[in-house]
Every structure is written in C-alpha cells, then in structure tokens.
Amino acid sequence: MGKLENAIAIVTGGAQGIGPETAAHLAAEGARVVLADIAPCDAAVETIRRAGGQVTAVRTDVTYPAQVAAMVDHCCRTFGDPDILINNAALASALDFKPIEAISSEEWTRVFDVNVRGVFECTKAVTPIMRRAGYGKIVNMGSGTFLKGMAGLPHYVASKGAVVGMTRSLARELGPHGIRVNCVSPGLVMTEQMRDHATMGTDAVMSAQIDGRSIPREQVPEDLAGAILFLCSRSSDFITGQTLVVDGGSFLH
Ligand SMILES: NC(=O)c1ccc[n+]([C@@H]2O[C@H](COP(=O)([O-])OP(=O)(O)OC[C@H]3O[C@@H](n4cnc5c(N)ncnc54)[C@H](O)[C@@H]3O)[C@@H](O)[C@H]2O)c1
C-alpha cells in the first residue's frame, strides 16, 4: 500500500521536466493524478498508465481562471475532490538569460502572470474544496535562484521570491483549516530542456553548479520526489509555510 493511497492530486506543468517525474512518483504511491499544462501531456500519461498508475490530463493555461476552474472540475468529475496541488507550472526552461535592458515589460509581466498569478489562481480554485474537507496539501515550486541570486533572470528570480512569500501568507491563512502550504526549492535540475538550454546546458554552468554542492553531482528530477512526497503525505502534517531546499547542499541555511 502506497503512502498516498486515496489521495487525489493535481500537478500543473505536467507535460515536461520536473512535472511528469513528480506525477509518476505520486501515482506510484497510490495517488490518482491530474496533469494540467498548456502543452499536451500524452507521453507522461502513457508512462504513468504503463506503470499501473491512475492519471488523466487536462489542457490548462494557469493564467486563465476559467481554464483553472475547468481543471479542478475535471479532477472532481474524474477522480474526486483534490487534496493535493503541486504548483509546478512556470516559465522556467523557456526563458533566455538577458541583461535587464533587454527584458521587455511584456516579458516581465508574462513571467509574473504564469509563475506567480498562476500559483494564486490554482490555489484559489482548490481552496474551497480543501477547506470543506478540512485537509489539503499544497506544494509550490520555488527555486534556488531566489536564495542565491542569479544574473540574467531578474523576473524569474523575483517571481520565485514571490512564491515563497505567497507560501508563507497562505500557510498562515489556511493552516487553521487543515491546509498545509509549503515550497520546494530545487537547484539546477538537468531536465531534457535544461540540457538543451543555451546557458544552463553549457559545461561551464553545469560544472560550476556541481562544484558548489556538498553532494557534488548532477541534480535530476527524481531527486525532488522524496521531498515532494513527504510534503504531500500525512508524515508532514505539522509542517507548513516552509521552504525545503533540495539542491545537494548548495545553499545552506
Ligand atoms: N529545472 C530546474 O533547474 C529548476 C530549478 C529550480 C526550480 N525549478 C522550478 O520547477 C518547476 C518545473 O521546472 P521545469 O524545469 O520542469 O520547467 P519546464 O520549463 O521544463 O516546464 C514547465 C512546464 O510548465 C508548463 N507551462 C508553462 N506555462 C504554463 C501555463 N501558462 N499554464 C500551464 N502550464 C504552463 C510548460 O508547458 C511546461 O510543461 C518550475 O516551477 C521551475 O521554476 C526548476
């Protein structure tokens, strides 16, 4: 029997990178999982089903409240009321490193729309359900770039700082209703997209990242699964408002 038997989880950004890996681990522990993304999640769905997991996908842009409402409705009709939300969708590997003068106001706004307001919209949509149940687990994806700073991505780094702030505020608001809100903060995770990234995928960046770690090796999506599963399980019921850093001991606090 898995740790998340009877759990129902929504994972945003389920089409590529960390999202599908996270969803696969949730499903392997018995959770029924809804993948939500602007991109098709067919490959992730197939992988999880082949492993015996229960999964469905719904095309969702997290910046459109109507689509987010449809995502939650799809979950309720397919599996039941969600008790886990993984706010993972973001503009992350899609961003190029640029000097501040080269970042348009539109790009800044879009990053905040997806990375911050998207988290707000999804959380807002599941809150009435979790509040009614008196129980819920929300995990927001932060980033080590906020803890350590990173040149060339001021909008992204600021958006991840906002996610930490939102995590803390919502933990205070929703804790009395049994809803735990935490943040997982990865280091550079070598997804397929990061490997192909013009800056992140270079040998220089990769070896600098590895050299800065207490555990000096590449970080892969699977490295995050233990922390996320823990924060979704009953084992973490007295933990909320926290940022759990999963980066091989790069940022120490
Ligand atoms: N990979 C890393 O090195 C790393 C490091 C620190 C934090 N993170 C965070 O972890 C999370 C996942 O990272 P990743 O590397 O897998 O990202 P990624 O860029 O590979 O994938 C992001 C996913 O979000 C989806 N998405 C983008 N905009 C969306 C929208 N408006 N609505 C719905 N879905 C949307 C994309 O289609 C994509 O499937 C992100 O929150 C990211 O900021 C990643």
CSV table of C-alpha atoms and ligand atoms in Angstrom, one decimal:
chain,number,residue,atom,x,y,z
A,1,MET,CA,0.0,0.0,0.0
A,2,GLY,CA,1.4,3.4,-1.1
A,3,LYS,CA,1.8,6.4,1.2
A,4,LEU,CA,-0.8,8.3,-0.9
A,5,GLU,CA,-3.5,5.7,-1.3
A,6,ASN,CA,-6.8,7.5,-1.7
A,7,ALA,CA,-5.1,10.9,-2.4
A,8,ILE,CA,-6.1,12.9,-5.4
A,9,ALA,CA,-3.5,15.3,-6.8
A,10,ILE,CA,-3.3,18.0,-9.4
A,11,VAL,CA,0.1,18.6,-10.9
A,12,THR,CA,0.4,21.7,-13.1
A,13,GLY,CA,3.2,21.9,-15.7
A,14,GLY,CA,2.8,18.1,-16.2
A,15,ALA,CA,3.9,17.9,-19.8
A,16,GLN,CA,7.7,18.1,-19.4
A,17,GLY,CA,10.6,18.3,-17.0
A,18,ILE,CA,10.0,18.0,-13.2
A,19,GLY,CA,6.2,17.8,-13.5
A,20,PRO,CA,5.8,14.3,-15.1
A,21,GLU,CA,8.5,12.8,-12.9
A,22,THR,CA,6.7,14.2,-9.8
A,23,ALA,CA,3.4,12.9,-11.1
A,24,ALA,CA,4.8,9.5,-11.7
A,25,HIS,CA,6.1,9.3,-8.1
A,26,LEU,CA,2.7,10.4,-6.7
A,27,ALA,CA,0.9,7.8,-8.8
A,28,ALA,CA,3.4,5.1,-7.7
A,29,GLU,CA,2.4,5.9,-4.1
A,30,GLY,CA,-1.3,5.4,-5.0
A,31,ALA,CA,-2.4,8.9,-5.7
A,32,ARG,CA,-4.8,9.5,-8.6
A,33,VAL,CA,-3.2,12.3,-10.6
A,34,VAL,CA,-4.4,15.1,-12.9
A,35,LEU,CA,-1.8,16.6,-15.2
A,36,ALA,CA,-2.5,20.2,-16.2
A,37,ASP,CA,-0.5,22.0,-18.8
A,38,ILE,CA,-0.8,24.3,-21.9
A,39,ALA,CA,1.2,21.6,-23.7
A,40,PRO,CA,0.0,18.0,-24.4
A,41,CYS,CA,0.7,15.5,-21.5
A,42,ASP,CA,0.2,12.4,-23.6
A,43,ALA,CA,3.7,11.0,-23.1
A,44,ALA,CA,3.5,11.5,-19.3
A,45,VAL,CA,0.1,9.9,-19.2
A,46,GLU,CA,1.2,6.9,-21.2
A,47,THR,CA,4.3,6.4,-19.0
A,48,ILE,CA,2.3,6.6,-15.7
A,49,ARG,CA,-0.5,4.3,-17.0
A,50,ARG,CA,2.0,1.8,-18.3
A,51,ALA,CA,3.4,1.6,-14.7
A,52,GLY,CA,-0.1,0.9,-13.4
A,53,GLY,CA,-0.9,4.5,-12.2
A,54,GLN,CA,-4.2,6.3,-12.4
A,55,VAL,CA,-3.8,9.5,-14.3
A,56,THR,CA,-5.7,11.9,-16.6
A,57,ALA,CA,-4.7,15.2,-18.3
A,58,VAL,CA,-6.5,18.4,-19.0
A,59,ARG,CA,-5.2,21.2,-21.2
A,60,THR,CA,-4.9,24.2,-18.9
A,61,ASP,CA,-3.4,27.7,-19.0
A,62,VAL,CA,-2.9,28.5,-15.3
A,63,THR,CA,-3.3,32.2,-16.1
A,64,TYR,CA,-6.9,31.8,-17.2
A,65,PRO,CA,-9.3,31.5,-14.2
A,66,ALA,CA,-12.0,29.8,-16.4
A,67,GLN,CA,-9.5,27.1,-17.5
A,68,VAL,CA,-8.2,26.6,-13.9
A,69,ALA,CA,-11.9,26.2,-12.8
A,70,ALA,CA,-12.3,23.6,-15.6
A,71,MET,CA,-9.1,21.8,-14.5
A,72,VAL,CA,-10.5,21.5,-10.9
A,73,ASP,CA,-13.9,20.4,-12.3
A,74,HIS,CA,-12.2,17.8,-14.5
A,75,CYS,CA,-10.4,16.4,-11.4
A,76,CYS,CA,-13.6,16.3,-9.3
A,77,ARG,CA,-15.6,14.5,-12.1
A,78,THR,CA,-12.8,12.1,-13.0
A,79,PHE,CA,-11.3,11.1,-9.6
A,80,GLY,CA,-13.0,13.2,-6.9
A,81,ASP,CA,-12.1,16.3,-4.8
A,82,PRO,CA,-8.3,17.1,-5.0
A,83,ASP,CA,-6.5,17.1,-1.7
A,84,ILE,CA,-3.0,17.7,-3.2
A,85,LEU,CA,-2.0,20.6,-5.5
A,86,ILE,CA,1.5,20.8,-6.9
A,87,ASN,CA,2.0,24.3,-8.3
A,88,ASN,CA,4.8,23.4,-10.7
A,89,ALA,CA,3.9,25.2,-14.0
A,90,ALA,CA,6.2,28.1,-14.7
A,91,LEU,CA,8.1,29.9,-17.4
A,92,ALA,CA,11.4,28.3,-16.5
A,93,SER,CA,13.4,26.5,-19.2
A,94,ALA,CA,11.6,28.7,-21.8
A,95,LEU,CA,13.4,31.8,-20.6
A,96,ASP,CA,16.7,33.1,-22.0
A,97,PHE,CA,19.3,34.9,-19.9
A,98,LYS,CA,19.3,38.6,-20.7
A,99,PRO,CA,20.6,41.9,-19.4
A,100,ILE,CA,17.9,43.9,-17.7
A,101,GLU,CA,17.7,46.4,-20.6
A,102,ALA,CA,16.8,43.6,-23.0
A,103,ILE,CA,13.8,42.4,-20.9
A,104,SER,CA,10.6,44.0,-22.2
A,105,SER,CA,7.8,45.0,-19.8
A,106,GLU,CA,5.6,42.4,-21.6
A,107,GLU,CA,8.1,39.6,-20.8
A,108,TRP,CA,8.3,40.7,-17.2
A,109,THR,CA,4.5,40.7,-16.9
A,110,ARG,CA,4.1,37.3,-18.5
A,111,VAL,CA,6.7,35.7,-16.2
A,112,PHE,CA,4.8,37.1,-13.2
A,113,ASP,CA,1.5,36.1,-14.7
A,114,VAL,CA,2.5,32.4,-15.1
A,115,ASN,CA,4.9,32.0,-12.2
A,116,VAL,CA,3.0,34.0,-9.5
A,117,ARG,CA,-0.6,34.6,-10.6
A,118,GLY,CA,-0.8,31.1,-11.9
A,119,VAL,CA,0.0,29.8,-8.4
A,120,PHE,CA,-2.5,32.1,-7.0
A,121,GLU,CA,-5.3,31.1,-9.4
A,122,CYS,CA,-4.8,27.4,-8.9
A,123,THR,CA,-4.5,27.7,-5.2
A,124,LYS,CA,-7.6,29.9,-5.1
A,125,ALA,CA,-9.6,27.3,-7.1
A,126,VAL,CA,-8.8,24.3,-4.8
A,127,THR,CA,-9.1,26.2,-1.5
A,128,PRO,CA,-12.9,25.9,-1.1
A,129,ILE,CA,-12.7,22.2,-1.7
A,130,MET,CA,-9.8,21.6,0.7
A,131,ARG,CA,-11.4,24.0,3.3
A,132,ARG,CA,-14.6,21.9,3.1
A,133,ALA,CA,-12.6,18.7,3.7
A,134,GLY,CA,-10.6,20.3,6.5
A,135,TYR,CA,-7.5,18.9,4.8
A,136,GLY,CA,-5.1,19.7,2.0
A,137,LYS,CA,-1.5,19.8,0.9
A,138,ILE,CA,-0.2,22.4,-1.5
A,139,VAL,CA,3.4,22.3,-2.7
A,140,ASN,CA,4.7,25.3,-4.6
A,141,MET,CA,7.9,25.0,-6.7
A,142,GLY,CA,10.4,27.7,-5.7
A,143,SER,CA,14.0,28.0,-7.0
A,144,GLY,CA,17.5,28.1,-5.6
A,145,THR,CA,18.0,31.2,-7.8
A,146,PHE,CA,15.9,33.2,-5.3
A,147,LEU,CA,18.1,32.0,-2.4
A,148,LYS,CA,21.4,32.6,-4.1
A,149,GLY,CA,20.7,35.2,-6.8
A,150,MET,CA,21.2,34.6,-10.5
A,151,ALA,CA,22.2,37.2,-13.1
A,152,GLY,CA,20.2,37.4,-16.3
A,153,LEU,CA,16.9,36.3,-14.9
A,154,PRO,CA,15.6,39.1,-12.7
A,155,HIS,CA,11.9,38.4,-13.5
A,156,TYR,CA,12.2,34.7,-12.9
A,157,VAL,CA,14.2,35.1,-9.6
A,158,ALA,CA,11.8,37.8,-8.3
A,159,SER,CA,8.8,35.6,-9.3
A,160,LYS,CA,10.2,32.7,-7.2
A,161,GLY,CA,10.7,35.1,-4.3
A,162,ALA,CA,7.0,36.0,-4.6
A,163,VAL,CA,6.1,32.2,-4.5
A,164,VAL,CA,8.0,31.9,-1.2
A,165,GLY,CA,6.1,35.0,0.2
A,166,MET,CA,2.8,33.6,-1.0
A,167,THR,CA,3.6,30.2,0.6
A,168,ARG,CA,4.1,31.9,3.9
A,169,SER,CA,1.0,34.1,3.8
A,170,LEU,CA,-1.2,31.2,2.7
A,171,ALA,CA,0.2,28.9,5.3
A,172,ARG,CA,-0.9,31.4,8.0
A,173,GLU,CA,-4.3,31.8,6.4
A,174,LEU,CA,-5.1,28.2,5.6
A,175,GLY,CA,-3.4,26.3,8.4
A,176,PRO,CA,-6.4,26.6,10.8
A,177,HIS,CA,-8.4,24.8,8.0
A,178,GLY,CA,-6.0,21.9,7.8
A,179,ILE,CA,-4.4,23.0,4.6
A,180,ARG,CA,-0.6,22.9,4.6
A,181,VAL,CA,1.2,25.1,2.1
A,182,ASN,CA,5.0,24.5,1.6
A,183,CYS,CA,7.6,25.3,-1.0
A,184,VAL,CA,10.3,23.0,-2.5
A,185,SER,CA,13.3,24.8,-3.8
A,186,PRO,CA,15.4,22.9,-6.3
A,187,GLY,CA,18.9,23.7,-7.5
A,188,LEU,CA,19.6,23.4,-11.3
A,189,VAL,CA,17.8,20.2,-12.3
A,190,MET,CA,19.0,18.7,-15.5
A,191,THR,CA,15.8,18.0,-17.4
A,192,GLU,CA,15.9,17.4,-21.1
A,193,GLN,CA,15.0,21.1,-21.7
A,194,MET,CA,17.8,22.4,-19.3
A,195,ARG,CA,20.3,20.2,-21.1
A,196,ASP,CA,19.3,21.9,-24.4
A,197,HIS,CA,19.2,25.4,-22.8
A,198,ALA,CA,21.7,27.9,-24.4
A,199,THR,CA,23.1,29.0,-21.0
A,200,MET,CA,22.0,26.4,-18.4
A,201,GLY,CA,23.1,23.5,-20.6
A,202,THR,CA,26.7,24.6,-21.0
A,203,ASP,CA,29.5,22.6,-19.5
A,204,ALA,CA,30.7,25.8,-17.6
A,205,VAL,CA,27.4,26.3,-15.8
A,206,MET,CA,26.9,22.7,-15.1
A,207,SER,CA,30.3,22.2,-13.6
A,208,ALA,CA,30.0,25.4,-11.5
A,209,GLN,CA,26.7,24.1,-10.1
A,210,ILE,CA,28.2,20.7,-9.3
A,211,ASP,CA,31.3,22.3,-7.7
A,212,GLY,CA,29.1,24.4,-5.4
A,213,ARG,CA,27.2,21.3,-4.0
A,214,SER,CA,28.1,19.4,-0.8
A,215,ILE,CA,27.0,16.4,-2.8
A,216,PRO,CA,28.9,17.1,-6.0
A,217,ARG,CA,26.9,15.6,-8.7
A,218,GLU,CA,24.2,16.5,-11.3
A,219,GLN,CA,20.7,17.0,-9.9
A,220,VAL,CA,17.9,15.1,-11.7
A,221,PRO,CA,14.1,15.4,-11.5
A,222,GLU,CA,13.9,12.3,-9.4
A,223,ASP,CA,15.9,14.0,-6.6
A,224,LEU,CA,12.9,16.1,-5.8
A,225,ALA,CA,10.4,13.3,-5.5
A,226,GLY,CA,11.2,12.4,-1.9
A,227,ALA,CA,10.7,15.9,-0.6
A,228,ILE,CA,7.5,16.4,-2.6
A,229,LEU,CA,6.0,13.1,-1.5
A,230,PHE,CA,6.9,13.9,2.1
A,231,LEU,CA,5.2,17.3,1.9
A,232,CYS,CA,2.1,15.6,0.4
A,233,SER,CA,1.9,12.8,3.0
A,234,ARG,CA,0.5,12.7,6.5
A,235,SER,CA,4.1,12.5,7.8
A,236,SER,CA,4.4,16.2,7.3
A,237,ASP,CA,1.1,17.2,8.8
A,238,PHE,CA,2.7,19.6,11.3
A,239,ILE,CA,4.8,21.4,8.7
A,240,THR,CA,3.6,24.4,6.9
A,241,GLY,CA,4.9,27.7,5.5
A,242,GLN,CA,8.4,26.1,4.9
A,243,THR,CA,10.8,26.2,2.0
A,244,LEU,CA,12.6,22.8,1.7
A,245,VAL,CA,15.8,23.2,-0.2
A,246,VAL,CA,16.6,20.2,-2.4
A,247,ASP,CA,19.9,21.1,-4.1
A,248,GLY,CA,22.6,18.7,-2.9
A,249,GLY,CA,23.6,21.0,-0.1
A,250,SER,CA,24.4,24.1,-2.3
A,251,PHE,CA,22.5,26.7,-0.4
A,252,LEU,CA,22.9,26.0,3.4
A,253,HIS,CA,20.7,27.6,6.0
B,1,LIG,N1,14.7,22.7,-13.9
B,1,LIG,C1,15.3,23.4,-13.0
B,1,LIG,O1,16.6,23.5,-13.0
B,1,LIG,C2,14.6,24.2,-11.9
B,1,LIG,C3,15.3,24.7,-10.9
B,1,LIG,C4,14.6,25.4,-9.9
B,1,LIG,C5,13.2,25.5,-9.9
B,1,LIG,N2,12.5,24.9,-11.0
B,1,LIG,C6,11.1,25.0,-11.0
B,1,LIG,O2,10.5,23.8,-11.0
B,1,LIG,C7,9.3,23.8,-11.8
B,1,LIG,C8,9.4,22.9,-13.0
B,1,LIG,O3,10.6,23.2,-13.7
B,1,LIG,P1,11.0,22.5,-15.1
B,1,LIG,O4,12.4,22.7,-15.3
B,1,LIG,O5,10.3,21.2,-15.2
B,1,LIG,O6,10.2,23.6,-16.1
B,1,LIG,P2,9.9,23.5,-17.7
B,1,LIG,O7,10.2,24.8,-18.2
B,1,LIG,O8,10.7,22.3,-18.3
B,1,LIG,O9,8.4,23.1,-17.7
B,1,LIG,C9,7.4,23.9,-17.3
B,1,LIG,C10,6.1,23.4,-17.7
B,1,LIG,O10,5.1,24.4,-17.4
B,1,LIG,C11,4.2,24.5,-18.5
B,1,LIG,N3,3.6,25.8,-18.5
B,1,LIG,C12,4.2,27.0,-18.9
B,1,LIG,N4,3.3,28.0,-18.9
B,1,LIG,C13,2.1,27.4,-18.5
B,1,LIG,C14,0.8,27.9,-18.3
B,1,LIG,N5,0.6,29.2,-18.5
B,1,LIG,N6,-0.1,27.1,-17.9
B,1,LIG,C15,0.1,25.8,-17.7
B,1,LIG,N7,1.3,25.2,-17.9
B,1,LIG,C16,2.3,26.0,-18.3
B,1,LIG,C17,5.1,24.2,-19.7
B,1,LIG,O11,4.3,23.9,-20.8
B,1,LIG,C18,6.0,23.1,-19.2
B,1,LIG,O12,5.4,21.8,-19.4
B,1,LIG,C19,9.1,25.3,-12.2
B,1,LIG,O13,8.3,25.9,-11.3
B,1,LIG,C20,10.6,25.8,-12.1
B,1,LIG,O14,10.6,27.2,-11.9
B,1,LIG,C21,13.2,24.3,-12.0
